[in-house]
Coordinates of C-alpha atoms in Angstrom, one line a residue:
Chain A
X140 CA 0.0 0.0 0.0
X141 CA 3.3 2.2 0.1
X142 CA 2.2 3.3 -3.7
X143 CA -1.1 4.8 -2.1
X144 CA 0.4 7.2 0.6
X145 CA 0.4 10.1 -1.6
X146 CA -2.7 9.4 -3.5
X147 CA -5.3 12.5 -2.6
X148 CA -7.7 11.4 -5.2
X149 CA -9.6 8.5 -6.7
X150 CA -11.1 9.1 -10.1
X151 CA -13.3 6.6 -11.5
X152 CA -14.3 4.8 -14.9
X153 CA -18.3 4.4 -14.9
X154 CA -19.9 2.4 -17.7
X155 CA -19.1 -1.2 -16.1
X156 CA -17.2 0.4 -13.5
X157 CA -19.4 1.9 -11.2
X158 CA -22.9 1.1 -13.2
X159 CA -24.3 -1.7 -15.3
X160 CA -25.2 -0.1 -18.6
X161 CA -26.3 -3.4 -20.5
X162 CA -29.3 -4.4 -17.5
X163 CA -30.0 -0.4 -17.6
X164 CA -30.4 0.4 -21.5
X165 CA -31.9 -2.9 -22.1
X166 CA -34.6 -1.7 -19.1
X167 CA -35.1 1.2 -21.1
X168 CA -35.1 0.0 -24.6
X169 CA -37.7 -2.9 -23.5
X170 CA -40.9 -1.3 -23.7
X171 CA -39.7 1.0 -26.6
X172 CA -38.9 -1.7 -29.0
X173 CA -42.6 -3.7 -27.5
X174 CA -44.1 -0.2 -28.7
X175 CA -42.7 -1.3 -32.1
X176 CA -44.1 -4.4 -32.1
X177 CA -40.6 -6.0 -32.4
X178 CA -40.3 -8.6 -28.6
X179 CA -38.2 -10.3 -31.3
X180 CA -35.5 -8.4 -30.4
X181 CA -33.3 -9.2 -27.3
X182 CA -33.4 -5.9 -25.1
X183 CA -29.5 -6.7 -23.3
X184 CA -28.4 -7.8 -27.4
X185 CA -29.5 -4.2 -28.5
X186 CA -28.0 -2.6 -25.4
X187 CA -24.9 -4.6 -26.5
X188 CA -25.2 -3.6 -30.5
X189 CA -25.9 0.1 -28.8
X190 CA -22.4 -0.2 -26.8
X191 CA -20.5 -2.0 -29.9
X192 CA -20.6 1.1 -31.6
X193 CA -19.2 3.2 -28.5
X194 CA -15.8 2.5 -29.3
X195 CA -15.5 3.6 -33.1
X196 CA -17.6 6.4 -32.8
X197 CA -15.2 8.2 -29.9
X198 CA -12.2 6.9 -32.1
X199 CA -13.2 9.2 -34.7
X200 CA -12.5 11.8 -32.1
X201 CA -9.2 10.6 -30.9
X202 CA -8.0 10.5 -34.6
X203 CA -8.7 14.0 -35.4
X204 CA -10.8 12.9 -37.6
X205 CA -13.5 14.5 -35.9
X206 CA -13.3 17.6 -33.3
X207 CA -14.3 16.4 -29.9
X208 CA -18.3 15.5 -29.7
X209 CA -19.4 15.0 -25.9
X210 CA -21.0 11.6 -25.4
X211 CA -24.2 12.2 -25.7
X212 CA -24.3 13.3 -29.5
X213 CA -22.5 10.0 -30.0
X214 CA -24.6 8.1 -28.6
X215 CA -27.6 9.6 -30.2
X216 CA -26.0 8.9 -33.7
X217 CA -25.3 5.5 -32.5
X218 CA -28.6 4.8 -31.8
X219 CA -30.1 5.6 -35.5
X220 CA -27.3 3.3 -36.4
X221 CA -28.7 0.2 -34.2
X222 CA -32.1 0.9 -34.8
X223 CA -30.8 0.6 -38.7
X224 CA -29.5 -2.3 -37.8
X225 CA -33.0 -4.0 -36.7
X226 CA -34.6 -2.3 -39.8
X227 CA -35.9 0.3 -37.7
X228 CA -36.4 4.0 -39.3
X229 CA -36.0 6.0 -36.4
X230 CA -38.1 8.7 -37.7
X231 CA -41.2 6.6 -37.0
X232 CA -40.7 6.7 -33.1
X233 CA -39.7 10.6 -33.2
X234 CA -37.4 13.2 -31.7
X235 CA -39.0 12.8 -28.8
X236 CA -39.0 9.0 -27.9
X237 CA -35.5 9.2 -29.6
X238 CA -34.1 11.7 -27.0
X239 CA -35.5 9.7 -24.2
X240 CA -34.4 6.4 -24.9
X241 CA -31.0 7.9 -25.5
X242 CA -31.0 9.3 -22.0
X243 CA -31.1 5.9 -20.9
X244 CA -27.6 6.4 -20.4
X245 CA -28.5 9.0 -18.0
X246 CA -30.3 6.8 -15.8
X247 CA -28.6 3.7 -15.3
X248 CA -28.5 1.9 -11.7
X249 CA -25.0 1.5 -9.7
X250 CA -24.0 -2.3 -9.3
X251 CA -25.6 -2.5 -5.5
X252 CA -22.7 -1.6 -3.2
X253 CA -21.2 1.2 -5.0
X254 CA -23.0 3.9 -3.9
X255 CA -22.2 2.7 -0.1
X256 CA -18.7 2.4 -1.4
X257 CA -18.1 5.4 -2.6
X258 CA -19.3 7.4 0.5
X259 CA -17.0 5.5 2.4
X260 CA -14.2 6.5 0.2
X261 CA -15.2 10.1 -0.1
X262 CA -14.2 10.2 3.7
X263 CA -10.8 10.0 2.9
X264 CA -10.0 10.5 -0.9
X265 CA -11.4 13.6 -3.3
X266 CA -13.7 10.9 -5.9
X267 CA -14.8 12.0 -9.3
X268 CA -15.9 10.1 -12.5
X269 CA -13.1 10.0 -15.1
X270 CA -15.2 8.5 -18.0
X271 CA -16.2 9.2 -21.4
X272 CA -19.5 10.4 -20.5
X273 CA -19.9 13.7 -20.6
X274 CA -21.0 15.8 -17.7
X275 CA -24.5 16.4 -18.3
X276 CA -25.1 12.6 -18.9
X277 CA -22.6 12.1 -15.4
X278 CA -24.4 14.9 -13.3
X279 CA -27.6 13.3 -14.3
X280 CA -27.1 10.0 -13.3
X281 CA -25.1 11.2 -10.0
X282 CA -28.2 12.9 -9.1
X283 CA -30.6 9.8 -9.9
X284 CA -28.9 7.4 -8.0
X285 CA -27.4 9.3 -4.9
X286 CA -23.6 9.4 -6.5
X287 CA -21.8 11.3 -4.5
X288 CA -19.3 12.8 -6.6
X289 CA -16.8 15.8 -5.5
X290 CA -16.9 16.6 -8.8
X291 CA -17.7 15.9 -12.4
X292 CA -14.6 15.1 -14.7
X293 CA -13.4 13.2 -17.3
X294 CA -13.6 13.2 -21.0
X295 CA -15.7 16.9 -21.8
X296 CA -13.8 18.7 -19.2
X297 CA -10.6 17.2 -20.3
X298 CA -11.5 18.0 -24.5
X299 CA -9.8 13.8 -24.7
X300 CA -11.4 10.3 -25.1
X301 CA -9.6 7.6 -22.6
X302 CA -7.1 6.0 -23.6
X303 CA -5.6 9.4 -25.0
X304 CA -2.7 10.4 -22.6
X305 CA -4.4 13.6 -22.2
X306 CA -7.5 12.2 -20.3
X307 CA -5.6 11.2 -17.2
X308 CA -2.9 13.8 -17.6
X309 CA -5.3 17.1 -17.9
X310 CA -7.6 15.3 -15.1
X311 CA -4.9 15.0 -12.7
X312 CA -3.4 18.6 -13.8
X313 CA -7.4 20.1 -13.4
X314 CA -7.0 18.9 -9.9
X315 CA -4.0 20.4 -8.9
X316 CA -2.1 17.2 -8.4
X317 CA 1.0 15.3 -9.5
X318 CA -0.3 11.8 -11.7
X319 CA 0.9 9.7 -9.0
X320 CA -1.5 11.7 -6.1
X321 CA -4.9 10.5 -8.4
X322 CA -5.3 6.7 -8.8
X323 CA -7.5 5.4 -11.7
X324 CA -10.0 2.5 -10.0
X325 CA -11.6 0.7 -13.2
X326 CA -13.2 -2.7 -14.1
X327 CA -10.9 -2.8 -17.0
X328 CA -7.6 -3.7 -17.9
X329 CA -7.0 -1.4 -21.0
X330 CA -8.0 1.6 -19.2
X331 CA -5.5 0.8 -16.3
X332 CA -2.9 0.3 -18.7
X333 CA -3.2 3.5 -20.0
X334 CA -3.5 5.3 -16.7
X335 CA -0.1 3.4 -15.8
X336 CA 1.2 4.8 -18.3
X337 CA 0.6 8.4 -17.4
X338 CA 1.9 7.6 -13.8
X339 CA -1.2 7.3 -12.0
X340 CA -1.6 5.0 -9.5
X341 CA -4.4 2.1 -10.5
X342 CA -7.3 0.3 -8.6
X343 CA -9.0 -2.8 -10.5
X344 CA -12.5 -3.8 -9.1
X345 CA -13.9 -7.2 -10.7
X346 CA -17.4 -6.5 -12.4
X347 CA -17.7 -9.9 -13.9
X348 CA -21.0 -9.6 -15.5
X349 CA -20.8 -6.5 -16.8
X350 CA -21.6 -7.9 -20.1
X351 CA -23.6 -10.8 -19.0
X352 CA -23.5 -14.1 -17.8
X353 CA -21.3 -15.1 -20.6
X354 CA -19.0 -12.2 -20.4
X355 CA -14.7 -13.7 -21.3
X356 CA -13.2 -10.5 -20.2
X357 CA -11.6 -8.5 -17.6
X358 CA -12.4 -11.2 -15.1
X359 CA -9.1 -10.9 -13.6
X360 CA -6.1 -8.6 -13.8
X361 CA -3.6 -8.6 -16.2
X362 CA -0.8 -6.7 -14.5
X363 CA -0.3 -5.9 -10.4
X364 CA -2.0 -3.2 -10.5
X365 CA -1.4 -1.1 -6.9
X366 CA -5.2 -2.4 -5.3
X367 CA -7.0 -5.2 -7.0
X368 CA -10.2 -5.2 -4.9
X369 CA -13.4 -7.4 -5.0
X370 CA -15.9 -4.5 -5.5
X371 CA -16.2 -0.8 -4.2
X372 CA -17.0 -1.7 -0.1
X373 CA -13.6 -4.4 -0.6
X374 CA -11.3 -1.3 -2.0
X375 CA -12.5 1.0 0.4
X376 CA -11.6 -1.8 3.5
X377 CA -8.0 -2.1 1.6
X378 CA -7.6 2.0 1.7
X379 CA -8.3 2.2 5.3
X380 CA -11.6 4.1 4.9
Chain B
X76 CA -42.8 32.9 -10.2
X77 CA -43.6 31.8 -14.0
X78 CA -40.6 32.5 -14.9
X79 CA -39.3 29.7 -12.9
X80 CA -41.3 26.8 -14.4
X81 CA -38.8 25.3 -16.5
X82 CA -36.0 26.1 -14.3
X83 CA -34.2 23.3 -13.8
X84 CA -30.4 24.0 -13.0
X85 CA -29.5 26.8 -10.5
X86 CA -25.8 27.5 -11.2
X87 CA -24.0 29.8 -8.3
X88 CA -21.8 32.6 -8.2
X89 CA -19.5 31.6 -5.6
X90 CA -17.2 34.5 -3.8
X91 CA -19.7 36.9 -2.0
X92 CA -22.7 34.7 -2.8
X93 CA -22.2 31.5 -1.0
X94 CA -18.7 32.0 0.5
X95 CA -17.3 35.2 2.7
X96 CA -13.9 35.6 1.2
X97 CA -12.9 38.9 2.8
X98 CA -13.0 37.1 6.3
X99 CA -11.6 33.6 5.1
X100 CA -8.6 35.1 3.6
X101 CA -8.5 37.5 6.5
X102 CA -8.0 34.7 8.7
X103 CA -5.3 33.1 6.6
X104 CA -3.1 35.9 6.2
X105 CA -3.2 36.8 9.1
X106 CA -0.6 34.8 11.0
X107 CA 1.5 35.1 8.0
X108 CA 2.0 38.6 8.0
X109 CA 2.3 38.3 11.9
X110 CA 5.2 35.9 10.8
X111 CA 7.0 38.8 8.5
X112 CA 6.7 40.7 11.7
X113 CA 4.2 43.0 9.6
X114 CA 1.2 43.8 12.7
X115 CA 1.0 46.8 10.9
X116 CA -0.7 45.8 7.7
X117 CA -4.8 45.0 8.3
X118 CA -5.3 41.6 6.9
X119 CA -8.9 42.7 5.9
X120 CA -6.9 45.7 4.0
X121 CA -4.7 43.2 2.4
X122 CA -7.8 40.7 1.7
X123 CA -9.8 43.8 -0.8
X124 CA -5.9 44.4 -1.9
X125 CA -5.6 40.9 -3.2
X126 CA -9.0 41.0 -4.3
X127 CA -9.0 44.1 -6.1
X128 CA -6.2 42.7 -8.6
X129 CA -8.9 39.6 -9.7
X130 CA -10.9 41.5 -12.1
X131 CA -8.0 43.5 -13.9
X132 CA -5.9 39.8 -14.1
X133 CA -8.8 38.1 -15.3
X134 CA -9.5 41.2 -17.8
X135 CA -6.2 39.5 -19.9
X136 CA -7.6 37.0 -20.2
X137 CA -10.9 38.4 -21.1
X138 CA -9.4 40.6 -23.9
X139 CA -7.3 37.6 -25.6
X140 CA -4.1 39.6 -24.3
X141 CA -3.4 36.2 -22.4
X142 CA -4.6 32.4 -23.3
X143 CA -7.8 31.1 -20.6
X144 CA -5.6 30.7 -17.1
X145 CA -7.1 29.4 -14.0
X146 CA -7.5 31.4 -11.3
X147 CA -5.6 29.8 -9.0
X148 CA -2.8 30.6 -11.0
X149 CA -3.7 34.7 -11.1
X150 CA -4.2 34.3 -7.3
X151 CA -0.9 33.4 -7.5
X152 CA 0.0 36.4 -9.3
X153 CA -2.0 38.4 -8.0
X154 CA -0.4 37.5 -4.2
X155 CA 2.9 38.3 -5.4
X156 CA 2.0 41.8 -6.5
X157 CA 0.2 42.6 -3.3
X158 CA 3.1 41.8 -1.1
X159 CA 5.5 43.5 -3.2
X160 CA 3.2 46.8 -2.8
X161 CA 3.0 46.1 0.9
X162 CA 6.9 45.9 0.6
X163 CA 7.5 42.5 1.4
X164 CA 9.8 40.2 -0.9
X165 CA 7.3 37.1 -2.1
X166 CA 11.0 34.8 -1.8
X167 CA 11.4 35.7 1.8
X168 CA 8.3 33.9 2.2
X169 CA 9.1 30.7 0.3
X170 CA 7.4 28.9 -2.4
X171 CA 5.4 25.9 0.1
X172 CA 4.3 29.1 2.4
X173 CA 3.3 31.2 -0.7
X174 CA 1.7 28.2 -2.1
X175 CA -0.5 27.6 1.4
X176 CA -1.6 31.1 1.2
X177 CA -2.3 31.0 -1.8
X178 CA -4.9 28.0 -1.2
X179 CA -7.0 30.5 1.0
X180 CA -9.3 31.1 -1.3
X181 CA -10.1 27.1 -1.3
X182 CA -10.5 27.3 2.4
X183 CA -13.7 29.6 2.5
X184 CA -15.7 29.2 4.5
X185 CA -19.5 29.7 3.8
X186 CA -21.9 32.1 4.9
X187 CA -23.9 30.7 7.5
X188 CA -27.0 29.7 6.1
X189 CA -25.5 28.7 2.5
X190 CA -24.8 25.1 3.2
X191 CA -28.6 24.3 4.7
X192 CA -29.7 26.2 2.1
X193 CA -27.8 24.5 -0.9
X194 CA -29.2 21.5 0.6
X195 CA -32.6 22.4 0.5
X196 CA -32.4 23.7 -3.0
X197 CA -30.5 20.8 -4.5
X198 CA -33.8 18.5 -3.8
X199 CA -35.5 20.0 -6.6
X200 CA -32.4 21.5 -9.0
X201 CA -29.7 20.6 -10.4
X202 CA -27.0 22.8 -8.3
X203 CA -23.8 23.8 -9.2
X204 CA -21.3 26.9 -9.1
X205 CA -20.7 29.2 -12.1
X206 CA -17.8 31.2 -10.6
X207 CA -14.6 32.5 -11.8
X208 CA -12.8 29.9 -9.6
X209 CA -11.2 26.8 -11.5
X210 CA -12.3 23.3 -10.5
X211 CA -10.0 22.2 -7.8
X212 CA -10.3 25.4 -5.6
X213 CA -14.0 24.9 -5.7
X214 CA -13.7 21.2 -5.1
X215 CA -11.5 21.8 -2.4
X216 CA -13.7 24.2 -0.9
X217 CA -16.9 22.2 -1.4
X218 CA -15.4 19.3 0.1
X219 CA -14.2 21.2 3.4
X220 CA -17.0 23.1 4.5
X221 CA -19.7 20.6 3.3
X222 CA -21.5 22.4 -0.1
X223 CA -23.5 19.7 -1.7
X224 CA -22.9 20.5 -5.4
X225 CA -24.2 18.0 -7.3
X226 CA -21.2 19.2 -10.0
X227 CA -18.4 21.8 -11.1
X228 CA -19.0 24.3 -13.5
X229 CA -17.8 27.7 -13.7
X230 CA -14.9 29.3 -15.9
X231 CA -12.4 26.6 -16.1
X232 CA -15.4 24.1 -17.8
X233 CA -16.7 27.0 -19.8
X234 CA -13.0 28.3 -20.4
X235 CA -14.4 31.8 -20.3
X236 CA -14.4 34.5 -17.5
X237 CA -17.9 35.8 -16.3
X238 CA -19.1 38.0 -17.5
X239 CA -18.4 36.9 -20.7
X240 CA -21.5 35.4 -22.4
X241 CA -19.4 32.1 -23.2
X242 CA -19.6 31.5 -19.7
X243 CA -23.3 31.7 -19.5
X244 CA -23.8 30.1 -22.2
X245 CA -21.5 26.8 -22.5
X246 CA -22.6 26.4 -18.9
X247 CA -26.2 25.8 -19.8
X248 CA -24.8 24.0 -22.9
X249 CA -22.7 21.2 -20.7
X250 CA -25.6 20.9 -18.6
X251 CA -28.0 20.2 -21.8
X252 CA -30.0 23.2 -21.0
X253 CA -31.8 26.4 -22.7
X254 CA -30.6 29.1 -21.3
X255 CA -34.0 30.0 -19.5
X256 CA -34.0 26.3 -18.0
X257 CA -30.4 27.4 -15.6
X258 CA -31.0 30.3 -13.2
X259 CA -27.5 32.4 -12.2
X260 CA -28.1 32.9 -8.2
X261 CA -25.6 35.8 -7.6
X262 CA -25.2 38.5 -4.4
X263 CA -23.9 40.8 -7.5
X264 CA -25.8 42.8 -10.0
X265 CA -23.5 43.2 -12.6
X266 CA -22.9 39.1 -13.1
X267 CA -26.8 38.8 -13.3
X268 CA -27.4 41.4 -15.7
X269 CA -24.7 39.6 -17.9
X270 CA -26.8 36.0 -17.3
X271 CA -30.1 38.1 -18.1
X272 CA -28.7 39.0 -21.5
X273 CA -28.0 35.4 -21.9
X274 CA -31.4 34.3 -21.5
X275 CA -30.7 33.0 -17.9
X276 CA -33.3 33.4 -15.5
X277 CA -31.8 35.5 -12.4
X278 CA -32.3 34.9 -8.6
X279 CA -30.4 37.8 -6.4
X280 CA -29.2 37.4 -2.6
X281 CA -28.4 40.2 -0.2
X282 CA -24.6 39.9 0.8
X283 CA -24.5 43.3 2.4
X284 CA -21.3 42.8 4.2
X285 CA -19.4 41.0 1.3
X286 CA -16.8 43.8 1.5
X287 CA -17.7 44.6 5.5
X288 CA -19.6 46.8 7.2
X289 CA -18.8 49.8 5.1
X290 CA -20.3 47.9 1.9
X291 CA -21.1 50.6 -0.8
X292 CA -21.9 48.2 -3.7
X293 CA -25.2 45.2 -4.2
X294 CA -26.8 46.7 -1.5
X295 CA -30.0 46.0 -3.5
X296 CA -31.1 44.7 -6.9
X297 CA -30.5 47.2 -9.6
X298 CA -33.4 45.3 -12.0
X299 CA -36.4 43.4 -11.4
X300 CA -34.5 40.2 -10.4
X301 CA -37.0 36.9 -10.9
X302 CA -36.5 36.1 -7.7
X303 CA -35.0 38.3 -4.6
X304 CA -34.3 36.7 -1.7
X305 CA -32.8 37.7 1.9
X306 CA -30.5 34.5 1.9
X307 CA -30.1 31.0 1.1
X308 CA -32.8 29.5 3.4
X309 CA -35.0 32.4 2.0
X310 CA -34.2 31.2 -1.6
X311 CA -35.2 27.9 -0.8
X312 CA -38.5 29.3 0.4
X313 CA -39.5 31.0 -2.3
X314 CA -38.7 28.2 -4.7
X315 CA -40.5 25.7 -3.1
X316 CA -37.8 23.8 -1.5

């Protein structure tokens, strides 16, 4: 625990991390895609076409190819796509009905510890989100479920998609602190990786069914990361809070 | 109280308006300048000193003399330049003592009804600050004296100095607002007036000892204000809350 004496703040990733996006969007996207008449489709394998698309659409960004476009806009084009896919036109469920099913993203439910967790940690350690969400989508959700946030970072406030350098580096800087006083705690290894890399300290927390029962990985760390803890009440007994 | 129907945000100015700076940094400069053997210099004198080099440093950046800098960092400045006038070298002070000093500003401490208040409000809005003060000295200062924000906005996210409409106006923006959905809350009249031309609804709160008991400035509202209240708790009243 030597590597955590200096650490001031814990910044967090939150799609998997600190929520579980597939049970939420597929909550959401259930009795839209009933109103359709389509119970054909799987509600969890839309929210998991929704969430393949996440990926490319902020790697436009990261390329240049694309000035930074906060989450939300993303996701909304994303979600023409996927209804494209299932041979949907979204024009015949409306602006409307579009906007609110995209804002599903705004109101998904923390795995069931975290909240607890996190105001246990917040005793000791400044906590924000460092995710790719953007901050209305983050202050939104915060609000919904009693997330109890110091304050609302990550990608819009630091103009850079994770895994760009300039995510954790401009987050820790925003903060007033070194990289090795913030420590990245995330479900996944990639992001860790990166965050490493940058000099942060890292916490891994196992969300094994983040994408279902079937889920092949991040189910256990692939480096030593500084804290590998079993969810958010386990890393906030291993940090003395 | 129309007006207030689709508010939905209420976004704070933050020095005068929820926090008493004049006293905070009063008390934190105090011993300092007791250190220097300097009894002689009033540290409510050299609190308005300090303060009266804020809007002329943030005026560079205003003008595009100077890039967007945080405040902390014109604080900075700004500290050297008032010790110099009060004849004291900032290096016989050190960098880690200048530094502490420095961090007065995020050691505020709230006027005495703010933090029930805030409370109060945040139960029905969306609450945040909109001040000229960059993200860590407001999370610092949140997280000391207890201010519930439920995030933090203000110049550093908008990376434009009130009362430059960009600030206004990318605030809403982040938040996925209309302008007339945020309301500025603001002990000031001049920062309202800016928000009103932005299409912000405006709420006004009597700080009349702000600058102390000789206060000459904001003793009342210079416009019909949508709202006027006597303080915090009074605010919360007359919303609803």
């Amino acid at each position: 625990m030597t590597r955590f004496d200096g650490v001031q703040a814990l910044v967090f990733d939150v799609f998997g991390t600190v929520v579980d996006w597939r049970e939420g969007v597929a909550r959401d996207a259930a009795p839209v895609l009933a109103g359709l008449g389509r119970r054909d489709i799987d509600p969890r394998a839309f929210a998991d076409a929704w969430r393949r698309r996440y990926q490319p659409a902020m790697e436009e960004c990261r390329s240049g190819r694309r000035p930074f476009t906060r989450l939300d806009v993303l996701h909304r084009e994303n979600l023409d796509g996927v209804l494209r896919d299932h041979g949907i036109d979204p024009a015949t469920l409306g602006e409307a009905a579009l906007d609110d099913l995209n804002r599903a993203w705004h109101r998904l439910d923390p795995w069931p510890e975290a909240v607890a967790g996190l105001t246990r940690l917040k005793r000791r350690f400044v906590i924000a989100p460092l995710s790719n969400g953007n901050i209305a989508l983050m202050t939104n959700m915060a609000k919904r479920a009693g997330i109890p946030w110091d304050a609302i970072l990550g990608a819009e406030v630091a103009q850079a998609y994770k895994p760009q350098p300039e995510a954790y580096l401009r987050t820790a800087e925003i903060l007033g602190l070194r990289p090795e006083q913030v420590c990245l705690v995330a479900a996944h290894n990639g992001d860790l990786k990166a965050a490493r890399a940058c000099g942060l300290a890292t916490a891994f927390v196992h969300r094994p069914t983040e994408h279902g029962p079937e889920q092949a990985t991040d189910l256990a760390p692939s480096e030593a990361w500084d804290v590998v803890a079993r969810d958010f009440q386990d890393l906030a007994h291993r940090l003395g809070c």
